[in-house]
Coordinates of C-alpha atoms and ligand atoms in Angstrom, one line a residue:
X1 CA -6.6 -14.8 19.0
X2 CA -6.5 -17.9 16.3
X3 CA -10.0 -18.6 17.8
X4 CA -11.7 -15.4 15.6
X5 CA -10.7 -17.3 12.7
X6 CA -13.5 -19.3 12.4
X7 CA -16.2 -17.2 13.9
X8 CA -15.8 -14.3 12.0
X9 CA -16.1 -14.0 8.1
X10 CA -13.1 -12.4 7.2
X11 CA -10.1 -13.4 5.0
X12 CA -7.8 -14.4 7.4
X13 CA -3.8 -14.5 7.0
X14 CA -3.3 -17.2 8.8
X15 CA -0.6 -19.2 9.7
X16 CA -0.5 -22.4 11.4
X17 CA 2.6 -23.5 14.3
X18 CA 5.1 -24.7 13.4
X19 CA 5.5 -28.0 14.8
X20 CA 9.3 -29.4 14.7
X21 CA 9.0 -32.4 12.7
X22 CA 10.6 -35.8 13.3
X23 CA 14.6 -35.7 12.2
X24 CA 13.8 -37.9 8.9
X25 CA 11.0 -35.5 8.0
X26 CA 12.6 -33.8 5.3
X27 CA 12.6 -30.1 5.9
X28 CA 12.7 -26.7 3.7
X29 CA 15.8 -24.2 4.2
X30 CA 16.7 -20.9 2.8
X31 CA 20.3 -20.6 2.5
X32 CA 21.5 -17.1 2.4
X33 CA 24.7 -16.2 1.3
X34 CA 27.3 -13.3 1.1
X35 CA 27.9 -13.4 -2.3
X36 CA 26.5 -16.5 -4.4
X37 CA 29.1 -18.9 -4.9
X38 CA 29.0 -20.4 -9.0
X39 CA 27.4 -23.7 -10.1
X40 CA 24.7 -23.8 -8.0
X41 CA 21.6 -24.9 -9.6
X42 CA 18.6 -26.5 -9.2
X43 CA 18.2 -30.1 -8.9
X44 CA 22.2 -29.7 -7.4
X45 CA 22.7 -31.4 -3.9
X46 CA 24.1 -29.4 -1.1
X47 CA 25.6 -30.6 2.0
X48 CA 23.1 -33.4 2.0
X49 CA 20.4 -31.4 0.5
X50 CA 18.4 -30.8 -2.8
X51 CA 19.0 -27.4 -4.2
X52 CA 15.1 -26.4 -5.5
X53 CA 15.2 -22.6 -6.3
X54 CA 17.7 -20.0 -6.4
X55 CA 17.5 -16.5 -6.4
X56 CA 20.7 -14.6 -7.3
X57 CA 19.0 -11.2 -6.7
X58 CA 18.6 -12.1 -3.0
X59 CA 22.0 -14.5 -3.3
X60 CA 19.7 -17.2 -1.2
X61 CA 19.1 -20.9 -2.2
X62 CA 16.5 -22.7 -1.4
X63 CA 17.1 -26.7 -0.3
X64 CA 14.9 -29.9 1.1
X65 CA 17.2 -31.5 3.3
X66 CA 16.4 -35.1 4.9
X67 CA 18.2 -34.4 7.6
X68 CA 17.3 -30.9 9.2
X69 CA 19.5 -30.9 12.2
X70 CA 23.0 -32.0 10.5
X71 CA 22.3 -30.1 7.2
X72 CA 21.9 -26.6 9.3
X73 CA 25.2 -27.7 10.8
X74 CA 26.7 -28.6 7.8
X75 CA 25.2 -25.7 5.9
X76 CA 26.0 -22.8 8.7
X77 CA 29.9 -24.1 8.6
X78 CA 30.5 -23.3 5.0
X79 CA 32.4 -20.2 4.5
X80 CA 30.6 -17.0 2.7
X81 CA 27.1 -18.4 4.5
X82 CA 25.4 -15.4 5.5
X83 CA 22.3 -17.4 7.2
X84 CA 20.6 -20.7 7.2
X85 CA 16.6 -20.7 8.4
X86 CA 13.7 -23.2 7.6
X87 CA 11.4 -21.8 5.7
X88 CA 8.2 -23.7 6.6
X89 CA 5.2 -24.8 4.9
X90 CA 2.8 -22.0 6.4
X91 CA -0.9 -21.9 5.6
X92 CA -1.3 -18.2 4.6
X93 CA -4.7 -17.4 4.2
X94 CA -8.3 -18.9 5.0
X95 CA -10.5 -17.2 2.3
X96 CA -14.3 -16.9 3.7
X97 CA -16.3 -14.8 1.6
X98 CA -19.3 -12.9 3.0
X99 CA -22.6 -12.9 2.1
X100 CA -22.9 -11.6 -1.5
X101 CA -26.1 -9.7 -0.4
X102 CA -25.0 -7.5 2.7
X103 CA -23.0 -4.7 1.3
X104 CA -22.1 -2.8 -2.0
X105 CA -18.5 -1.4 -3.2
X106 CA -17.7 1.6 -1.4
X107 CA -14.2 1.6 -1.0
X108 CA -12.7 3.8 -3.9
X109 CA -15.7 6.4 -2.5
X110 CA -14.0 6.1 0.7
X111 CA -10.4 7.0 -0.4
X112 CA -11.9 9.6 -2.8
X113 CA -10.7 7.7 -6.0
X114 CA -13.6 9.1 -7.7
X115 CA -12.0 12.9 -8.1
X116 CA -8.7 11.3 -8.5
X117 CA -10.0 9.6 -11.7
X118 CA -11.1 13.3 -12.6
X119 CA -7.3 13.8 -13.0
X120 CA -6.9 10.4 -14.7
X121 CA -8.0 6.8 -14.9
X122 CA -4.6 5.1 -15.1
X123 CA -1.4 4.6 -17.0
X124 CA -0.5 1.3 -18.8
X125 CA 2.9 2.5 -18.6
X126 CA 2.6 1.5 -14.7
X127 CA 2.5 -2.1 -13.5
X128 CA 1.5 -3.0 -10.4
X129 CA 2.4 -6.6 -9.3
X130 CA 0.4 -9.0 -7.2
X131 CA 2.1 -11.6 -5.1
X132 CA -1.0 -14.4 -4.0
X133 CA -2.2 -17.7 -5.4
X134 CA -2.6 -16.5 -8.6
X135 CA -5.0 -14.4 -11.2
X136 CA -7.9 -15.3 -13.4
X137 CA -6.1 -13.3 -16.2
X138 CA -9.5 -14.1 -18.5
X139 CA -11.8 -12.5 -16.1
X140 CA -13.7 -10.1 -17.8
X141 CA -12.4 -7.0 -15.4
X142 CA -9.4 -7.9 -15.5
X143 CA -7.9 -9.4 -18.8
X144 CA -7.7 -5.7 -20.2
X145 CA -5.2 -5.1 -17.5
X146 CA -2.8 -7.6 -17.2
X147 CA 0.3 -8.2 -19.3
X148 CA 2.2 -10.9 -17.3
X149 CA 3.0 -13.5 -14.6
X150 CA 5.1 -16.2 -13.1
X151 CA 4.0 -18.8 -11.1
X152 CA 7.1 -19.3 -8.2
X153 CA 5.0 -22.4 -6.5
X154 CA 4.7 -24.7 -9.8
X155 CA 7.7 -23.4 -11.1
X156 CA 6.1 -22.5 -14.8
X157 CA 5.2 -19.0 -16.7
X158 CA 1.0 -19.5 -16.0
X159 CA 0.0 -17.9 -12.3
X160 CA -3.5 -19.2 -12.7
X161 CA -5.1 -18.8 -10.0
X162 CA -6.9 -22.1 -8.3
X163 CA -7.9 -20.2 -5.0
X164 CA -9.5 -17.4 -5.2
X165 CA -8.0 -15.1 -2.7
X166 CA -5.2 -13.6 -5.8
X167 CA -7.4 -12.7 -8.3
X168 CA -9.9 -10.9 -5.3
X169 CA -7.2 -9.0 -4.5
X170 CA -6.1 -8.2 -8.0
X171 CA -9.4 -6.8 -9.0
X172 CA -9.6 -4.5 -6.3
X173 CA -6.7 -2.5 -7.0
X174 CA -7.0 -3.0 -10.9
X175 CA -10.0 -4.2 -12.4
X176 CA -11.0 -2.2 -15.7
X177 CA -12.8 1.0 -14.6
X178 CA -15.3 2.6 -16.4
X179 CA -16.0 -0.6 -18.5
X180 CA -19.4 -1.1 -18.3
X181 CA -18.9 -4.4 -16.3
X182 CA -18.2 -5.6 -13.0
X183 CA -16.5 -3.6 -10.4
X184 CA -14.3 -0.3 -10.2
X185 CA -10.9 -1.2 -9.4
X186 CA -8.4 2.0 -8.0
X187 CA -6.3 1.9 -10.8
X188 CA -6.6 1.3 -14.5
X189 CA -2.9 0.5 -15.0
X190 CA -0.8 -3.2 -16.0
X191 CA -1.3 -6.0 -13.3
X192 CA 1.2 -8.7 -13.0
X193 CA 1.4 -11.5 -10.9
X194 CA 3.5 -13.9 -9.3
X195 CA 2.0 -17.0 -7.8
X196 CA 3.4 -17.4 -4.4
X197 CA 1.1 -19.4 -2.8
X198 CA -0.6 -22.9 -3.7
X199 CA -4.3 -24.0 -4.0
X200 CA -4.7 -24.1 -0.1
X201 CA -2.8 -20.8 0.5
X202 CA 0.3 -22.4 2.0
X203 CA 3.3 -21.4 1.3
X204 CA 6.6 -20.6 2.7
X205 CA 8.5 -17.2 3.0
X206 CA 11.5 -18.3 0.4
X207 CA 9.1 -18.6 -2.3
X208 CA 7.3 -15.2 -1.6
X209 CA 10.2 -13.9 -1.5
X210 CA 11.0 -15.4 -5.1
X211 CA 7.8 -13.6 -5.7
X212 CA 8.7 -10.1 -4.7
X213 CA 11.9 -10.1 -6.7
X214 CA 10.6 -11.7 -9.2
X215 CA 8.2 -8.7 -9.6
X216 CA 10.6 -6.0 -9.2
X217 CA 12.8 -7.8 -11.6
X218 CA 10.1 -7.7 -14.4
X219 CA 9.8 -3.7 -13.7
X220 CA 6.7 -3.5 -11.2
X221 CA 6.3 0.0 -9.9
X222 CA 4.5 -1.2 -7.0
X223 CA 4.0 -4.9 -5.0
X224 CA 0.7 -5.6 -3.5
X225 CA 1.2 -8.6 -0.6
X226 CA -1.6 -9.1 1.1
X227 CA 0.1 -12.1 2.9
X228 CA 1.0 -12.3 6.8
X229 CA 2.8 -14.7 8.8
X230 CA 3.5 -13.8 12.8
X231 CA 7.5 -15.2 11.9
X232 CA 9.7 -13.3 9.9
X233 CA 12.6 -14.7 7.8
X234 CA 15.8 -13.2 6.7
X235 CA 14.9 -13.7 3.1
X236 CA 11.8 -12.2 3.0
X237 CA 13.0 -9.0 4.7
X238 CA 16.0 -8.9 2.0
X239 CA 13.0 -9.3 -0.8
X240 CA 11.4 -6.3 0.8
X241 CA 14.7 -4.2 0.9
X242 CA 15.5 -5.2 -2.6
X243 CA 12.0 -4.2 -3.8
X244 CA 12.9 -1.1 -1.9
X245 CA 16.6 -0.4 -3.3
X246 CA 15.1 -1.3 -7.0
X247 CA 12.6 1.6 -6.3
X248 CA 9.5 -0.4 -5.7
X249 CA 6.6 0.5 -3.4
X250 CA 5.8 -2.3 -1.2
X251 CA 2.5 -2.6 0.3
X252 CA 1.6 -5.2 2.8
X253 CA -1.3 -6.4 5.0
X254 CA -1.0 -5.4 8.8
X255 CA -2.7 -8.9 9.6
X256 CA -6.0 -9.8 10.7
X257 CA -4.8 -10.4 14.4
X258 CA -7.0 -8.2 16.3
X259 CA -8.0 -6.6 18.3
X260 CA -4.5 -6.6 19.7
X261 CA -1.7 -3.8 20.5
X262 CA 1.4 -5.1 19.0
X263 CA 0.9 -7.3 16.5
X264 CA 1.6 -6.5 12.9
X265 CA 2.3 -9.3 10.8
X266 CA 5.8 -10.1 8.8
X267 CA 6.3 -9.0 6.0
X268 CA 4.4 -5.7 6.7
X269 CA 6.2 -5.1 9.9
X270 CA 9.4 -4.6 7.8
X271 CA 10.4 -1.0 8.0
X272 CA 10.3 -0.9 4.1
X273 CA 7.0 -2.4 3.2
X274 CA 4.0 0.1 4.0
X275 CA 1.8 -2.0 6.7
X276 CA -2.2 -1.3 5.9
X277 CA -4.5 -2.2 8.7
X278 CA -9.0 -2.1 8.0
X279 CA -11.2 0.1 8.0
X280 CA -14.9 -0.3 7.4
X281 CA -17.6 1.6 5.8
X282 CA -17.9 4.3 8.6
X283 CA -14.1 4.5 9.1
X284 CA -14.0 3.0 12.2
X285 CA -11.4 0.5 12.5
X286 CA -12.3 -3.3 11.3
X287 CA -11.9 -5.5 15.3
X288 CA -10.1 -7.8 13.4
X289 CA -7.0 -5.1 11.9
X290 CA -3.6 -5.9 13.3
X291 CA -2.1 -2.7 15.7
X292 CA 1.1 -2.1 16.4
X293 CA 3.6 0.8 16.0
X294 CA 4.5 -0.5 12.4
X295 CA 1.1 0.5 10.7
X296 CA 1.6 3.4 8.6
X297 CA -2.0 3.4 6.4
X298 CA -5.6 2.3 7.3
X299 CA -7.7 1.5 3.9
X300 CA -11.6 -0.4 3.4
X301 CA -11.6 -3.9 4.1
X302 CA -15.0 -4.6 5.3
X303 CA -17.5 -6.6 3.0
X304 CA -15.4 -5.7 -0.2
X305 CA -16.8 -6.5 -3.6
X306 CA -14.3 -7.7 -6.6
X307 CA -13.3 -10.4 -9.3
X308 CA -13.6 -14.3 -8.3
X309 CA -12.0 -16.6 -9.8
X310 CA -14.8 -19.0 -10.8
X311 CA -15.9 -17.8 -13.8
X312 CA -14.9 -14.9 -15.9
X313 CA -18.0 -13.0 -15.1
X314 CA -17.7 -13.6 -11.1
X315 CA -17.5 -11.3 -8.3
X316 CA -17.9 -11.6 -4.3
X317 CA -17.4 -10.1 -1.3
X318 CA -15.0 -10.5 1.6
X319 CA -13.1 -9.1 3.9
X320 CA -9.8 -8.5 5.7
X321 CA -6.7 -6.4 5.6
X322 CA -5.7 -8.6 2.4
X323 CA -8.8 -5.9 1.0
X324 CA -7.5 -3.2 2.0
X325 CA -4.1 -3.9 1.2
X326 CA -4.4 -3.5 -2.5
X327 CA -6.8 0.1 -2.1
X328 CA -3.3 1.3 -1.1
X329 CA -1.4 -0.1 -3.5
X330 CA -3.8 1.0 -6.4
X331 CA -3.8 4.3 -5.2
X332 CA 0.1 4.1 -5.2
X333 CA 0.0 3.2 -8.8
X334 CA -2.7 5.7 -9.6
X335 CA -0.5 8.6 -8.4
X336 CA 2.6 7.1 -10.1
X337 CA 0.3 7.5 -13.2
X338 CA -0.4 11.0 -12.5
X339 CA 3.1 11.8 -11.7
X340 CA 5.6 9.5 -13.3
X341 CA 9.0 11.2 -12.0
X342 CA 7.7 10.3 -8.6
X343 CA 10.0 8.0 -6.6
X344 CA 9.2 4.9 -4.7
X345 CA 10.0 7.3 -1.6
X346 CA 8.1 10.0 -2.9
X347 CA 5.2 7.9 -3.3
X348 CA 5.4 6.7 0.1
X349 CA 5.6 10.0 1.8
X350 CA 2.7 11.4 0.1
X351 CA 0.3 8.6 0.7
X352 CA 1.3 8.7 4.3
X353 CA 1.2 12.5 4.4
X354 CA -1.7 12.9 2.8
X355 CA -3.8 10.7 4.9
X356 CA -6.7 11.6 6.6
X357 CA -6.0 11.3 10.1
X358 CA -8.3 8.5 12.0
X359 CA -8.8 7.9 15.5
X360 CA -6.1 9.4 18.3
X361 CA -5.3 12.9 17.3
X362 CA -2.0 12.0 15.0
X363 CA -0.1 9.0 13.9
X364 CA -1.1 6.0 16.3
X365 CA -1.4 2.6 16.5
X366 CA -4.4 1.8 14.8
X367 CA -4.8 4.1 12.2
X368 CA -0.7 4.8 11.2
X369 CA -1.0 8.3 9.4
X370 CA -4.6 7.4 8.6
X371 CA -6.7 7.0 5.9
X372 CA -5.3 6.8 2.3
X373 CA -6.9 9.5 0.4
X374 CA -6.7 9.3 -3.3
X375 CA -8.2 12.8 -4.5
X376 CA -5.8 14.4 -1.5
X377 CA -2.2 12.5 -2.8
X378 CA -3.5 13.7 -6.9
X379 CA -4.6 17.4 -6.1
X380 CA -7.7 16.8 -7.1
X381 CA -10.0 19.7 -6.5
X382 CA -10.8 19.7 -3.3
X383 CA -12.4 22.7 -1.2
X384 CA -10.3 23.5 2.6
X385 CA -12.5 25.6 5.1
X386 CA -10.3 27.9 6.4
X387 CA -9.9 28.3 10.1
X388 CA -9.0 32.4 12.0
X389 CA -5.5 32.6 13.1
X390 CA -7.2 35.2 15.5
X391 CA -10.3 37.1 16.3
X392 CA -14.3 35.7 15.6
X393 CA -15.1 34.4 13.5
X394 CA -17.3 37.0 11.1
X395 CA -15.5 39.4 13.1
X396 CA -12.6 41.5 11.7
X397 CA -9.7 42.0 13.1
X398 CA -6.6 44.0 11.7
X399 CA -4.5 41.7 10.1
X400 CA -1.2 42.2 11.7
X401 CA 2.6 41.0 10.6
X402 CA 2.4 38.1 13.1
X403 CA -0.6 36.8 11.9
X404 CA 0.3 38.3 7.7
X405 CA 3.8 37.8 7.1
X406 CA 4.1 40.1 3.8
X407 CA 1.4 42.1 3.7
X408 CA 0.5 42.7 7.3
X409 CA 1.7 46.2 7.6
X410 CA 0.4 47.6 4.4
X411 CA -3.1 48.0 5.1
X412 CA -6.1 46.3 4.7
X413 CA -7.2 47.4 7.8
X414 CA -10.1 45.8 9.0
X415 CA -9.5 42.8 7.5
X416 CA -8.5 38.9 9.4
X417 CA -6.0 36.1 8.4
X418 CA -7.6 33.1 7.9
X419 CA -5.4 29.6 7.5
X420 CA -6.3 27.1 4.7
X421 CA -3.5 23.9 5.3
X422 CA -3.6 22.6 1.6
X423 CA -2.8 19.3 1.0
X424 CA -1.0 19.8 -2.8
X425 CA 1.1 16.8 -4.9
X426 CA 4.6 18.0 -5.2
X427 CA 5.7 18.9 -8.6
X428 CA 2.4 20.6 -10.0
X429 CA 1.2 24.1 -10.0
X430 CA -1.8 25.3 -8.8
X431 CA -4.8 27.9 -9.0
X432 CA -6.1 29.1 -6.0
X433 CA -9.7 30.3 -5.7
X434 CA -11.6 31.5 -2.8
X435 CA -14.9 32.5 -2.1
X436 CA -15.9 35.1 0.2
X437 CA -16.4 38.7 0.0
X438 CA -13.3 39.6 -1.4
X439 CA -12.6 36.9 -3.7
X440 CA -9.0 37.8 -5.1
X441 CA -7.1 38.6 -1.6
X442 CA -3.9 38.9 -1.1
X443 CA -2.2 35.7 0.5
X444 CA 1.1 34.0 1.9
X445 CA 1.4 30.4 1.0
X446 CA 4.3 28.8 3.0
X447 CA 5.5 25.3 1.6
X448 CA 6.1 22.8 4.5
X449 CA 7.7 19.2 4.4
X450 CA 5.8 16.0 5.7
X451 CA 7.5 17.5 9.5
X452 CA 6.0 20.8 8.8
X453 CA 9.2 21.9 8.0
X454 CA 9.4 25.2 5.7
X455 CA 10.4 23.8 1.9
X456 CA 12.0 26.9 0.4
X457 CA 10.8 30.7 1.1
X458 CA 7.1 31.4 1.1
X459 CA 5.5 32.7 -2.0
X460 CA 5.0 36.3 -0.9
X461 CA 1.9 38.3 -1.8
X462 CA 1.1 35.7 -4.6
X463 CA -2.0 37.6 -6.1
X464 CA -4.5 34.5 -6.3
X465 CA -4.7 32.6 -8.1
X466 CA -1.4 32.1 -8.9
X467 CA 0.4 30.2 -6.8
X468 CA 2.8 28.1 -9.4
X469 CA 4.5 24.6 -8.8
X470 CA 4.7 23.2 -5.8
X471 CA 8.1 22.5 -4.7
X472 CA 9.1 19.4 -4.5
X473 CA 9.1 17.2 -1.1
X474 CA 6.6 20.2 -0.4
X475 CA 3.1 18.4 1.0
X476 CA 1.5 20.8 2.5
X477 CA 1.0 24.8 2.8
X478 CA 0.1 27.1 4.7
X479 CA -2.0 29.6 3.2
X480 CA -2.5 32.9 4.9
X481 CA -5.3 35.0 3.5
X482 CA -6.7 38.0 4.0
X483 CA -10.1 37.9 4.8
X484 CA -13.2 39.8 5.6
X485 CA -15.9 39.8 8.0
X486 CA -16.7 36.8 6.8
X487 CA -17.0 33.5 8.0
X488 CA -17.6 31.2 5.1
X489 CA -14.6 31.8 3.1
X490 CA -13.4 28.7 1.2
X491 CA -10.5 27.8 -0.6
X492 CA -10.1 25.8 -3.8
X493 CA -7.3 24.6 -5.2
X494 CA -7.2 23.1 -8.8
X495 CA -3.7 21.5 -10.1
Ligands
LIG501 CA1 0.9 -22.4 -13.0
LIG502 CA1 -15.2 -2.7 -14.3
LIG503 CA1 5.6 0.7 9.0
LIG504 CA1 -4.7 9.2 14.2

């Protein structure tokens, strides 16, 4: 409903029609081919048209032809062509800001950043890649973080930003925290940018994906677009696989097309880029947040505070799923900080894993797998109320071989199983605490997959607390405890 976009104050990904131009107006194309023939260069003509980028990681040319209709003939003819699309000037994004007064910062609160940055703050070693107009790199919160840029619209090294909507985004995953200035941004790691769209937030889908690659190519871990179009085009997707193949996280906007049921905006309807739809400060979800089958995370996006790019000591507010966009992709970066051997798909399953479930019992249409949760995808101590596999609770019962795997039949009479479903980060070892009457019990922790699938044999009898690593692709377990007549018992795990 294009009509929200100018009575509600969010930061819109918008994108205009495409209106088929007259036959001399020149037009933009991205020529995708099967394997890049040589000599192709910029400034080179092509079947009739100007050659103005290329991009041999994606093997796709971009050209300005005068003459749309015969150049796609032309240009679809050739041998070794793999596709030829128009990439149109689209206007992206329609930045309004909200009043600076309403609200204060609450997302990393929400996502429980502040006991992940118990565990840590950051890792330089980790660069996390912005594609938008552009960064004030000289902003106060943000010139400790980043390291470098490109600027795929101008076609020079300097992705200054002269919008606004980039370096908002930027400093919300990755303004300095803990500086004594500004905001708290989710992740104190590298930023980099590429500049894919201009000073009015057009662009078209060739550059951005120049962008992405262009990203991945210069090592980003993880690739924040908070950019959405309703169209597709072959070359973006191919940026988000290659992002994907190169072991990059992608993290995309749903699209601030809502309320609606199936529409999730390109690129984050890919199947490789994580879609992140709104929520705001009570968890409910933002009216505006694209839904669809595609979204796989919900983040804040309501009335966010972060960097502006007016002046190196300006902030402001706004809103949209371009906010909420970069919580999950500086929580991505954050856990790649805390575990560095993590893969791009390991990343991915634990944010989604991990989640705190929203809305319709399970994954749905609004929500995805929920909530990203920072302290839950970096074990930080947390505390899990247990709930009775049978009985009352405060009640005993005997604890019997169904409901105690190992230890069942050896006694304890008297005494309940209680079920704590721990949320761990594969790879790390944990204590295990309780409180209750007996505080050292006896215990069965069963590893299970993101399917609740068994990983491996269960830890029999582990005399709390010592559990040791969890295996990997393990994200959750099943702890089964023995228990007294107690109701209150409570579980704490500490990595
Ligand atoms: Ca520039
Ligand atoms: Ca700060
Ligand atoms: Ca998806
Ligand atoms: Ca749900």
């Amino acid at each position: 409903m294009r009509r929200a976009w100018f009575v509600s104050a969010l930061v819109v990904l918008l994108v205009a029609p495409f209106h088929a131009g007259a036959e001399e107006t020149p037009a933009r194309f991205a020529v995708g081919f099967h394997g890049l023939p040589p000599g192709l260069h910029v400034g080179d003509r092509f079947h009739g048209g100007r050659i103005v980028a290329v991009n041999e990681a994606l093997r796709v040319v971009s050209v300005v032809a005068t003459d749309p209709a015969g150049f796609q003939e032309r240009a679809r003819s050739e041998a070794g062509v793999r596709y030829v699309e128009p990439v149109p000037q689209i206007a992206f994004l329609q930045f309004v800001p909200d009043d600076p007064g309403y609200a204060t910062q609450y997302g990393p609160q929400q996502v429980g950043a502040h006991f992940a940055w118990d565990r840590t703050l950051g890792s330089t070693s980790v660069d996390l890649c912005v594609a938008d107009t552009g960064v004030r790199y000289t902003h106060e919160d943000l010139a400790d973080r980043y390291t470098s840029g490109h600027d795929y619209v101008n076609n020079d090294s300097d992705p200054w930003d002269d919008h606004g909507h980039g370096t908002h985004v930027s400093g919300i995953a990755a303004a300095t925290t803990d500086n004594a200035k500004g905001i708290a941004g989710l992740a104190r790691v590298s930023l980099s940018h590429a500049k894919v769209l201009d000073a009015t937030g057009h662009g078209s889908w060739d550059v951005i994906a120049n962008g992405i690659t262009g990203c991945v190519d210069a090592g980003a871990h993880v690739v924040s677009v908070s950019i959405g179009g309703e169209t597709g085009a072959t070359v973006l997707e191919d940026a988000v696989n290659y992002a994907w193949d190169h072991g990059a996280v992608v993290v995309a906007a749903a699209g601030n097309g809502g309320p609606c049921g199936d529409c999730v905006e390109y690129p984050a309807k890919y199947a490789n880029a994580i879609a992140v739809g709104c929520t705001n400060a009570l968890k409910g979800l933002c009216p505006f947040s694209s839904s669809g089958p595609e979204v796989d995370l919900v983040a804040p996006g309501t009335n966010v505070e972060s960097t502006w790019f007016t002046a190196d000591t300006a902030y402001r507010f706004a809103s949209g799923t371009s906010m909420s966009t970069p919580h999950v992709a500086g929580v991505a970066a954050l856990l790649k900080s805390w575990s560095p051997t993590l893969t791009n798909a390991d990343l991915r399953s634990a944010l989604e894993a991990q989640a705190e479930d929203l809305g319709a019992a399970g994954p749905d249409d609004d929500f995805g797998s929920g909530l990203v949760r920072a302290d839950r995808v970096l074990g930080a101590p947390q505390t899990y109320t247990g709930r009775l596999l049978a009985g009352t609770a405060g009640v005993a019962v005997p604890c019997s071989p169904d409901l105690c795997p190992t230890f069942g039949s050896i006694g304890y009479g008297g005494l309940s199983a209680m079920r704590f479903d721990i949320l761990p980060a594969s790879g790390r070892a944990y204590a295990l605490t309780t409180s209750g009457t007996y505080g050292h019990a006896d215990a069965d922790v069963c590893w299970r997959d993101a399917d609740d699938q068994p990983v491996g044999p269960c830890a029999l009898n582990p005399f709390l607390p010592d559990v040791g690593a969890v295996p990997v692709g393990a994200v959750k377990a099943e702890v089964r405890l023995t228990v007294g007549a107690d109701a209150t018992y409570v579980l704490t795990i500490d990595p």
